[in-house]
PDB file of C-alpha atoms in Angstrom:
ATOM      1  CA  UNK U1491     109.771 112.987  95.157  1.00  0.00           C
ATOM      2  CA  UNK U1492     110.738 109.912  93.490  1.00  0.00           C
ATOM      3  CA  UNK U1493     109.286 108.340  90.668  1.00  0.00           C
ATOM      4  CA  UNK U1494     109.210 105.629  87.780  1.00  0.00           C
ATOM      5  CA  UNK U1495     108.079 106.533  84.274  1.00  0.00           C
ATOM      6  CA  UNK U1496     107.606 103.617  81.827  1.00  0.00           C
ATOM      7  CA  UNK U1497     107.118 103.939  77.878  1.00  0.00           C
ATOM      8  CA  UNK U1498     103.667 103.533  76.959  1.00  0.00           C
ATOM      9  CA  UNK U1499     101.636 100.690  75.813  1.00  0.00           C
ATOM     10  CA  UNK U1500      99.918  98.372  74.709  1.00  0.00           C
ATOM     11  CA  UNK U1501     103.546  96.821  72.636  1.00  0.00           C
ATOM     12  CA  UNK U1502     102.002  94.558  70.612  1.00  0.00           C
ATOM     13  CA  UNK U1503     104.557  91.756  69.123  1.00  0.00           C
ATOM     14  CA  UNK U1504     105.162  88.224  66.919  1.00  0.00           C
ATOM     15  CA  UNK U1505     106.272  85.278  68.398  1.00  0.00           C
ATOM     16  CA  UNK U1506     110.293  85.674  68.929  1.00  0.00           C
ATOM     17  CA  UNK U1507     110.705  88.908  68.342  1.00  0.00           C
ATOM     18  CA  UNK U1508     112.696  90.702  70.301  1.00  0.00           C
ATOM     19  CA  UNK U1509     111.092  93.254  73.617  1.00  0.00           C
ATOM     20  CA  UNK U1510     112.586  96.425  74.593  1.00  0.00           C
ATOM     21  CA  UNK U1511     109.886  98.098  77.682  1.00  0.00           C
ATOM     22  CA  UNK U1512     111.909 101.420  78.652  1.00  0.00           C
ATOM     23  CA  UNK U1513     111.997 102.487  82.200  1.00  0.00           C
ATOM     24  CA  UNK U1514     113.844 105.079  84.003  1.00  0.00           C
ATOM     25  CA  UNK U1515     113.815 106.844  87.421  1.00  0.00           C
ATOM     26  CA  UNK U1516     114.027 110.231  89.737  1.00  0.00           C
ATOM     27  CA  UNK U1517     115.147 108.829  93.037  1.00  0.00           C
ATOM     28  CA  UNK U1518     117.445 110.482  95.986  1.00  0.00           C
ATOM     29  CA  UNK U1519     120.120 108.359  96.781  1.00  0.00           C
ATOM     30  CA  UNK U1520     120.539 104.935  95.186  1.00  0.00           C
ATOM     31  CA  UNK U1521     117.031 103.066  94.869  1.00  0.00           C
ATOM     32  CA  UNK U1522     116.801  99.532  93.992  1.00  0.00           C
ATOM     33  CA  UNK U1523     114.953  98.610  91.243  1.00  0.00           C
ATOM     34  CA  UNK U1524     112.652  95.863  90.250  1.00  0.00           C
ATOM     35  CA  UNK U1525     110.489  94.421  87.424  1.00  0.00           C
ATOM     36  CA  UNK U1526     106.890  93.004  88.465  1.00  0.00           C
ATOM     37  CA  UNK U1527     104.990  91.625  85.868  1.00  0.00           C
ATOM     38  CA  UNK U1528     100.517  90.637  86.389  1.00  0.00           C
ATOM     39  CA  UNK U1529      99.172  87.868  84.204  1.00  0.00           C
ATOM     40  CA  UNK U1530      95.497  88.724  83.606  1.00  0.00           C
ATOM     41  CA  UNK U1531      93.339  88.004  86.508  1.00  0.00           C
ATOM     42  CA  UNK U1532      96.926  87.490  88.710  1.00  0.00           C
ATOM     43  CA  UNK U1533      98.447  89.915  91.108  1.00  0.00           C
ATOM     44  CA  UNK U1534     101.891  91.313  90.928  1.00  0.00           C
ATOM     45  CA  UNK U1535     104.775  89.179  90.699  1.00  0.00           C
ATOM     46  CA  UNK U1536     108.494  89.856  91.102  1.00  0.00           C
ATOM     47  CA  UNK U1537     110.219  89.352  87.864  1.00  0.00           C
ATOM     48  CA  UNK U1538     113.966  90.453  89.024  1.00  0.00           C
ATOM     49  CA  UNK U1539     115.541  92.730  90.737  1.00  0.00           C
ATOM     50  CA  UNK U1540     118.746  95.143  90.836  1.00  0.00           C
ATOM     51  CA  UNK U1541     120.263  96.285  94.116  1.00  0.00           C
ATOM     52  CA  UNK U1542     122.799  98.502  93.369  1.00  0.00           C
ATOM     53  CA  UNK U1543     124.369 100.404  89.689  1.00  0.00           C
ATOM     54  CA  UNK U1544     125.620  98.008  86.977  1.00  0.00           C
ATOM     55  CA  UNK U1545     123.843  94.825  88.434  1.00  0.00           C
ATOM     56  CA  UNK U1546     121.928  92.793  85.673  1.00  0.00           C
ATOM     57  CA  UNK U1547     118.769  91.215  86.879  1.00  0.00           C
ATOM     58  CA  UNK U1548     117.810  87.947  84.648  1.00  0.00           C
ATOM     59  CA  UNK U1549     114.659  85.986  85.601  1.00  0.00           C
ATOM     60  CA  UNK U1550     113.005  83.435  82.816  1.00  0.00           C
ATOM     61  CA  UNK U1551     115.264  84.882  79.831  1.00  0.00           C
ATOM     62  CA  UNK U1552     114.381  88.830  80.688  1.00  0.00           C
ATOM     63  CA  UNK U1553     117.111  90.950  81.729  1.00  0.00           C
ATOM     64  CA  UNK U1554     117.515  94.583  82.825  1.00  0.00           C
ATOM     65  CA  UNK U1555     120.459  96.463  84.255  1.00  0.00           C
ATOM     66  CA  UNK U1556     120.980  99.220  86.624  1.00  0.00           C
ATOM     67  CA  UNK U1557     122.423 101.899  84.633  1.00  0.00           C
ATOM     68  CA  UNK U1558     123.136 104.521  87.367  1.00  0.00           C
ATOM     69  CA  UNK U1559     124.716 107.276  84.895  1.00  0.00           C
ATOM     70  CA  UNK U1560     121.249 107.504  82.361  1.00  0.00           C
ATOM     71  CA  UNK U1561     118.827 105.956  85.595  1.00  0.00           C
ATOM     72  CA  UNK U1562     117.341 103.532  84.325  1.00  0.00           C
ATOM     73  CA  UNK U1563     116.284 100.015  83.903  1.00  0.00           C
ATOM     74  CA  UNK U1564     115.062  98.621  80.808  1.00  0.00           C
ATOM     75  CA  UNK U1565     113.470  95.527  80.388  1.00  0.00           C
ATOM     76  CA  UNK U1566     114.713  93.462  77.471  1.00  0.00           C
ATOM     77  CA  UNK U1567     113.986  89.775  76.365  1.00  0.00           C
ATOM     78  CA  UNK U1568     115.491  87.966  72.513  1.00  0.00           C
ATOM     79  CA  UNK U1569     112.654  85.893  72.235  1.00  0.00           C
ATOM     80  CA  UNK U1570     109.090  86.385  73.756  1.00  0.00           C
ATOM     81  CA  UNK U1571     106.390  83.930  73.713  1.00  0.00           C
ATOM     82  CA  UNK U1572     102.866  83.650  74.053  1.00  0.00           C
ATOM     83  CA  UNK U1573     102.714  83.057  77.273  1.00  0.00           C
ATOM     84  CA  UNK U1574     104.565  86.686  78.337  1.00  0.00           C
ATOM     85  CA  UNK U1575     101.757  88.438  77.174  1.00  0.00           C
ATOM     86  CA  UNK U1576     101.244  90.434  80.667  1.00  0.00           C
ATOM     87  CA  UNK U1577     101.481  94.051  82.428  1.00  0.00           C
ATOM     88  CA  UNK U1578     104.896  94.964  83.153  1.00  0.00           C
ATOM     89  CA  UNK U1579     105.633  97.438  86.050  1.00  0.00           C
ATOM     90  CA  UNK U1580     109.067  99.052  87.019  1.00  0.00           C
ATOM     91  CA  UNK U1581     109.269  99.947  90.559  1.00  0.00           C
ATOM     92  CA  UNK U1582     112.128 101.525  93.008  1.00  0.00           C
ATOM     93  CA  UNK U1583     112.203 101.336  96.617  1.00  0.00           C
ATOM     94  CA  UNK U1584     114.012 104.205  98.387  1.00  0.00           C
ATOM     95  CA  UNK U1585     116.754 102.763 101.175  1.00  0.00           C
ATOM     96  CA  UNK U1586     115.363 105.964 102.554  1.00  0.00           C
ATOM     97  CA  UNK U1587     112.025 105.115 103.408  1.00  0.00           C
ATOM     98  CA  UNK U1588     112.311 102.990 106.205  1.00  0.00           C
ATOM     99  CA  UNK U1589     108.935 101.387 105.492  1.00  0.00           C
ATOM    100  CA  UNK U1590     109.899 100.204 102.506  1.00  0.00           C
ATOM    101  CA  UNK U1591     107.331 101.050  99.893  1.00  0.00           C
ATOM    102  CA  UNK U1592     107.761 100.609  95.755  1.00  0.00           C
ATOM    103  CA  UNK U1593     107.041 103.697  93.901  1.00  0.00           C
ATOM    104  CA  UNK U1594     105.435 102.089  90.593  1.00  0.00           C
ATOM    105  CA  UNK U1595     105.639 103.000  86.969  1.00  0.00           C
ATOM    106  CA  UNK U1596     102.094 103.340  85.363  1.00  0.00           C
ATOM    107  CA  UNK U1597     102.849 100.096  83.813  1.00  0.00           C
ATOM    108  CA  UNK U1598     103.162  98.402  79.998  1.00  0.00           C
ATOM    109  CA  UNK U1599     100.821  96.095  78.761  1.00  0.00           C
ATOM    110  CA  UNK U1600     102.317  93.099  76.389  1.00  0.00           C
ATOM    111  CA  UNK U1601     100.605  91.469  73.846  1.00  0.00           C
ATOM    112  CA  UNK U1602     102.616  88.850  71.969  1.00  0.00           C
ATOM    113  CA  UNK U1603     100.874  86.918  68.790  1.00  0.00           C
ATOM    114  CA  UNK U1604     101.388  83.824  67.774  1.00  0.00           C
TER     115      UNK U1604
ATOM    116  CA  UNK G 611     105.900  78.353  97.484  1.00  0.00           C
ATOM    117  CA  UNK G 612     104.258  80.904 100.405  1.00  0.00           C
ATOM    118  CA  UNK G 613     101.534  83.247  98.698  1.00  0.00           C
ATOM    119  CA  UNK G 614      99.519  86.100 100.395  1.00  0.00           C
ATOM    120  CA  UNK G 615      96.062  85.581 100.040  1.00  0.00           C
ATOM    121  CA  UNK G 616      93.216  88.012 100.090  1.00  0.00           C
ATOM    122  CA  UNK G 617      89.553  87.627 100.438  1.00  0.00           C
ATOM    123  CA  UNK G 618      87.450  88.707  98.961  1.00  0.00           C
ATOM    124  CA  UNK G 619      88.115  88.469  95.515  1.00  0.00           C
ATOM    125  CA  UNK G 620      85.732  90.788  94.641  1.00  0.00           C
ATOM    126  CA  UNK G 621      83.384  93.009  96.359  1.00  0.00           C
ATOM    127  CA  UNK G 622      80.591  95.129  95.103  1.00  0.00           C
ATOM    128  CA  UNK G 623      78.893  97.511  97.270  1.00  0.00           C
ATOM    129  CA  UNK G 624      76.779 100.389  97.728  1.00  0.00           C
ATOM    130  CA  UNK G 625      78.175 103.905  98.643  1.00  0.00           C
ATOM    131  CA  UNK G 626      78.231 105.141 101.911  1.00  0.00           C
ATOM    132  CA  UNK G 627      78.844 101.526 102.822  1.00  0.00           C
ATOM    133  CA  UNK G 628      81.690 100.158 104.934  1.00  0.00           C
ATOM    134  CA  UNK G 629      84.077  97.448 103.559  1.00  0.00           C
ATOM    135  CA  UNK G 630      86.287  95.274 105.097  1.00  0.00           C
ATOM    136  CA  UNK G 631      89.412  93.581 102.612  1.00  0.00           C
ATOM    137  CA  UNK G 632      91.573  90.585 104.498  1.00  0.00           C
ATOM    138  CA  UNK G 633      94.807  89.750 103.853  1.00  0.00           C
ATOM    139  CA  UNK G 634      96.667  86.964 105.175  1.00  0.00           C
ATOM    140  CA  UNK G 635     100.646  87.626 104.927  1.00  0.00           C
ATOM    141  CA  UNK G 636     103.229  84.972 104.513  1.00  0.00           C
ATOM    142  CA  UNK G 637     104.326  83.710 108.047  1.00  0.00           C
ATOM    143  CA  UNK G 638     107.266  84.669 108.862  1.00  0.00           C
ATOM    144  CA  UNK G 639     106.919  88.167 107.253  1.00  0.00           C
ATOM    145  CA  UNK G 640     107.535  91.504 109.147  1.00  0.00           C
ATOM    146  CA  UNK G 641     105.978  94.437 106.764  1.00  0.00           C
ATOM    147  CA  UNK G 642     102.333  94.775 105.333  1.00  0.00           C
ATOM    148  CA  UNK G 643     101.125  96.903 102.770  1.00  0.00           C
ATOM    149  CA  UNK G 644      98.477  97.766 100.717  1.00  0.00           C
ATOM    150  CA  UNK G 645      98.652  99.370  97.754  1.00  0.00           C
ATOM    151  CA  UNK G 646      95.135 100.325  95.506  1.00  0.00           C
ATOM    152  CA  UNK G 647      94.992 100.121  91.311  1.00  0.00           C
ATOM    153  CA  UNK G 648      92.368 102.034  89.519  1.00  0.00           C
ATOM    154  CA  UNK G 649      91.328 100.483  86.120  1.00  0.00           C
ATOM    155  CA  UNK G 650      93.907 101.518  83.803  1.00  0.00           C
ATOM    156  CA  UNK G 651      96.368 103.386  86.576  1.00  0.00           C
ATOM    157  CA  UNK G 652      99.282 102.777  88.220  1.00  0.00           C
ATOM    158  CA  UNK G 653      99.349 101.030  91.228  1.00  0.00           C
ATOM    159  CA  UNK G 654      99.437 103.489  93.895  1.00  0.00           C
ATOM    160  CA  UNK G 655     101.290 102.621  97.809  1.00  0.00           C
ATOM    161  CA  UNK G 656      98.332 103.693 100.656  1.00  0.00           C
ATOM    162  CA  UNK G 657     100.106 102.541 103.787  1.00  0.00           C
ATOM    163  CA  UNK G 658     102.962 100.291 105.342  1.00  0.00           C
ATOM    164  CA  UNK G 659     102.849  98.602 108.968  1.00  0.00           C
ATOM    165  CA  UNK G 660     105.317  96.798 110.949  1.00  0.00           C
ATOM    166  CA  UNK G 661     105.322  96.285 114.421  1.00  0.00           C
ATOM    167  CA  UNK G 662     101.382  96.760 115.109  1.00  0.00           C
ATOM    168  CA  UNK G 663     101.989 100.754 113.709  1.00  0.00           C
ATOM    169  CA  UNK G 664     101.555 102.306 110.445  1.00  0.00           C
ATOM    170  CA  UNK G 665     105.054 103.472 109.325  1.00  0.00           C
ATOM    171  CA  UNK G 666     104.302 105.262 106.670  1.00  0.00           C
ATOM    172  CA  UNK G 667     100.737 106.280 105.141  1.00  0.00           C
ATOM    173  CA  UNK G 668      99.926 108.517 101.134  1.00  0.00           C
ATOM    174  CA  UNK G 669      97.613 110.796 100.684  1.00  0.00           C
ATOM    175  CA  UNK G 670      95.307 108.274  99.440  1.00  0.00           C
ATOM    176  CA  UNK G 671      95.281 106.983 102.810  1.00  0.00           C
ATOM    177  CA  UNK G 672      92.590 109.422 104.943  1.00  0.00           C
ATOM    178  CA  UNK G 673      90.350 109.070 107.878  1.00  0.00           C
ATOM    179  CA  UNK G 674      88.472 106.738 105.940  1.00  0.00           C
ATOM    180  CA  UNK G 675      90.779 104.235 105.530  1.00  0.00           C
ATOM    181  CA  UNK G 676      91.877 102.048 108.739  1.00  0.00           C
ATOM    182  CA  UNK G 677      94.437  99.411 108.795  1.00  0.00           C
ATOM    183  CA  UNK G 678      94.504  96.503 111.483  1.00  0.00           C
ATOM    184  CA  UNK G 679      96.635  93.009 112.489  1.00  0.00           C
ATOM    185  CA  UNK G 680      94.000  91.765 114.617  1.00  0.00           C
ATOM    186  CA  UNK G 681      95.407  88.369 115.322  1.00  0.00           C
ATOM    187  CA  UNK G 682      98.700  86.605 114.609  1.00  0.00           C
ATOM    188  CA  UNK G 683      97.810  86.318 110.815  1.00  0.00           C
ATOM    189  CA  UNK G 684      94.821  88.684 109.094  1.00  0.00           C
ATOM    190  CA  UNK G 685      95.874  91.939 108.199  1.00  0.00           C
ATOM    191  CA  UNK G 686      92.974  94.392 107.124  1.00  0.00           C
ATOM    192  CA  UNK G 687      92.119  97.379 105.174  1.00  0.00           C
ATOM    193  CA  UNK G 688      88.948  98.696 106.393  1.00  0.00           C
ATOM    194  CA  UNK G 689      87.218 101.491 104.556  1.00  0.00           C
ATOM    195  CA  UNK G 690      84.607 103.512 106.245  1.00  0.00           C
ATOM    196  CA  UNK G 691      82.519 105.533 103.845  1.00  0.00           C
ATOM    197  CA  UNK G 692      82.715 104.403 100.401  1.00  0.00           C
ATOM    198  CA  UNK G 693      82.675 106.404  97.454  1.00  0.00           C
ATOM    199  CA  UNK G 694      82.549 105.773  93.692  1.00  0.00           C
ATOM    200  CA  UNK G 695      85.831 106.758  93.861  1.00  0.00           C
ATOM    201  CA  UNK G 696      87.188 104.128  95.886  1.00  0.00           C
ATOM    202  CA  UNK G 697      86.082 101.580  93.174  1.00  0.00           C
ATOM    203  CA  UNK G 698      89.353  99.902  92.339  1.00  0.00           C
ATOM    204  CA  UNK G 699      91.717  96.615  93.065  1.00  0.00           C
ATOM    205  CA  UNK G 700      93.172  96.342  96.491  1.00  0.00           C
ATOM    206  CA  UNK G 701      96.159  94.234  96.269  1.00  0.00           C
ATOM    207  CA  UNK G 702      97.945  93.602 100.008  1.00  0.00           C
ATOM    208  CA  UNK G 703     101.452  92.496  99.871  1.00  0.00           C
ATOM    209  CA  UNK G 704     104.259  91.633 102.997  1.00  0.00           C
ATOM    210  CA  UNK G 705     108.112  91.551 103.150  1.00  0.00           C
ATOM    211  CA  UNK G 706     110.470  89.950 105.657  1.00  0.00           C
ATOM    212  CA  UNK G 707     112.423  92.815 106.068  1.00  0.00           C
ATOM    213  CA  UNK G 708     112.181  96.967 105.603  1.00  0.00           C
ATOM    214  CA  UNK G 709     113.971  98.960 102.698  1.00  0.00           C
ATOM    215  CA  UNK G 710     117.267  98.617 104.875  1.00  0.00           C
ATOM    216  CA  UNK G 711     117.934  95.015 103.692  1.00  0.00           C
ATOM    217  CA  UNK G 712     118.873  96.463 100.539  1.00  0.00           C
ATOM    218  CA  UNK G 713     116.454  94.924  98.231  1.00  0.00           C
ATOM    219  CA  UNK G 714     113.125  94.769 100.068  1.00  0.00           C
ATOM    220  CA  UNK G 715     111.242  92.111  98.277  1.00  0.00           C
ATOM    221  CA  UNK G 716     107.456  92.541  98.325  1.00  0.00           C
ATOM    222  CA  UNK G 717     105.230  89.130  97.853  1.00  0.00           C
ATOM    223  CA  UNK G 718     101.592  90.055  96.534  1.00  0.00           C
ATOM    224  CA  UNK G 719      98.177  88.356  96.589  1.00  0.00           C
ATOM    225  CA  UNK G 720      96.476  88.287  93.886  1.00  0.00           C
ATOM    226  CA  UNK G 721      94.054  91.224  94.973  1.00  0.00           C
ATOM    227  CA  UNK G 722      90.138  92.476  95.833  1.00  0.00           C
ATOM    228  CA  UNK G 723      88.428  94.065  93.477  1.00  0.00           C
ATOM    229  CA  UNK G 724      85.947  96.364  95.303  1.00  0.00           C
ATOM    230  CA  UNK G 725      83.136  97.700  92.394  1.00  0.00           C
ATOM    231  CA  UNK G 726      81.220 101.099  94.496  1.00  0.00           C
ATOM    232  CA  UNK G 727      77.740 101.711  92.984  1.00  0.00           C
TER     233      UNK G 727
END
């Protein structure tokens, strides 16, 4: 069945230093793909999104592109702050599955020091 | 900016006990969902509904488990039986349109945290 696998965590980095969080898939078909990220004590919140292969999704200086030939979708940023420190998940949703549910990664907790 | 909101925010209960979590989806949204996180694990899908049905349901999902729309705006998750097992957050979430939009967009409340002693 399809599914997301994520690098593992915690990533623990400085201020402005650069974030790689590795993500690729096992989907049928071609899945879109999405970022959510969870602030402590918050729920899940889109981050950005790719539709279809070679699309970049950018949201609040994080980027990730749908690389169709290696499936996946890594997460990148130049400069975190602070304030990212958060759970990133990957997720897919199958244009298969009419209902329309996100398979999620297991996730990659962020810690960024000041 | 819409938000789905869930009550309670947390829960604690004994086992054996029945629990009700409430959602309320953003307005004009078609498809519900809830979708369960045990401490440390991935966030796991338990069951979709549009159109007053369940339209697709895990494994997770048994006997024990009931969804519900009773009114124009509350969407629940009722568990039956609980077990220590069931301990975990509960996070609901709604979409204005299915996976054949091409990017189906899930919104997500912030989540009940049910504790089963």
């Amino acid at each position: 069945g399809d599914s997301v696998t994520q690098m593992e965590g915690p990533v623990t980095l400085s201020e402005e230093a650069c974030l790689t969080i590795n993500c690729t898939y096992t989907a049928t078909g071609y899945p879109s793909l999405f970022w959510y990220v969870q602030y402590p004590g918050e729920g899940l919140q889109l981050l950005l999104k790719a539709t279809k292969a070679d699309d970049k999704g950018s949201n609040k200086g994080f980027e990730a592109t749908y690389r169709k030939e290696t499936t996946s979708f890594h997460l990148e940023k130049g400069s975190v702050q602070v304030s990212d420190s958060a759970v990133y998940f990957c997720a897919l949703s199958s244009y298969y599955n009419q209902g329309g549910k996100l398979i999620f990664g297991q996730g990659t907790e962020l810690s960024v020091k000041p | 900016e819409p938000e789905v909101t869930q009550t309670p925010s947390h829960q604690v209960t004994q086992m054996g006990q029945e629990v009700i979590l409430r959602c309320v989806p953003i307005s004009n949204h078609l498809y519900f969902y809830w979708y369960r996180q045990i401490l440390g694990q991935k966030v796991e899908f338990l069951v979709s509904f549009y159109n007053n049905e369940i339209s697709e349901k895990s494994e997770i999902f048994d006997d024990q488990f009931s969804v519900e729309r009773p009114d124009g705006s509350n969407f629940t998750l009722k568990i039956r039986s609980t077990k220590l097992e069931d301990s975990a957050m509960y996070f609901c979430a709604s979409s204005v349109a299915g996976a054949t939009s091409g990017a189906n967009v899930l919104t997500f409340g912030a989540g009940s945290r049910l504790t089963v002693l």
